[in-house]
């Protein structure tokens, strides 16, 4: 892992990788994918088979060089009227409590000022961050990227998800806010921002919506995809543990392909989705490399990855998972049947239902969809189907608020 991270080897490797992908691997993928029986799934269109091959190749290059993304807000901060950029003040120290405070102390994590981005409608003054009216709904989205990449910026590929939901839910939810939480890194790079840095930043963003923009909590829908889905689960659990006095719970939570077993406790059997869906997905290197896991853990013991509900809420090694999701608001869980992490998401489904009730969780699984498919605009018809289901579910949930 990261064997070509240093120059000049990095440049030589990138040159070789580009040539091999374009002139060797791509022609081979095209030939193989032209045969339906040779695709990861016979029911897939050729474009989807090619996309999975490309994603695996790109991730292979990243994990051979450098996967952690460095985000600079300078350009966006200089033109907030165009980018939707806003600063978010640091969370007060007294709102870092309990288990999260203990982990923050171990990892030397403190609240800091962060930033975020608005998408959607603007106010009469042209700003995105105008005060909310009493009935306005907002989507608070937490982006994916394995805790090492991604941004809430409208220019980021991850913005396709909140953009898609806003486009489908016009008149129901007209703008969204995405916080750029701190990204993690681990050896062989300089370790930075272990858990609970991202969680503290997510709480800062939620507090910003309530205290600064004046959204009513019952008008906030939290959503998250991939690692952002994991972060959304952690955020709601923490809000419940804080109590409802300072930061009341949101109206609902939408989990899109959440990564909820960083310890990979579901992966051993031959029948596990990590193995049976190995050719139809691309997340194996993210999980099996352990890089994101090490970045999250920081100074925490390795066993915490499989035993702490904050780190891996669907882990099979949690001694007593009962009550982990008690008090959760209405939850929508969207899963791809072709995902390698399908099994942990099914465990998450079962645990939420056990702690709340069947009617509290709406589960959608699309048989031929791979990881985070709602963020891929050509992943049709599943993407449009899921967006319509999200709209219908939100209409039902928000009508009862």
Coordinates of C-alpha atoms in Angstrom, one line a residue, residues 89-96 104 109-114 182 197 200-201 204:
X89 CA -17.9 28.1 14.2
X90 CA -16.3 25.5 16.5
X91 CA -18.6 23.4 18.7
X92 CA -18.5 24.6 22.4
X93 CA -16.4 22.3 24.5
X94 CA -19.3 21.7 26.8
X95 CA -21.1 19.9 24.0
X96 CA -18.4 17.3 23.7
X104 CA -11.5 12.9 21.9
X109 CA -9.1 16.0 19.2
X110 CA -10.6 19.4 19.9
X111 CA -13.5 21.3 18.2
X112 CA -12.3 23.7 15.5
X113 CA -13.9 26.1 13.0
X114 CA -14.9 24.3 9.9
X182 CA -12.0 17.0 8.9
X197 CA -13.0 14.8 14.7
X200 CA -17.6 16.8 16.3
X201 CA -17.6 18.7 13.0
X204 CA -21.0 21.7 14.6

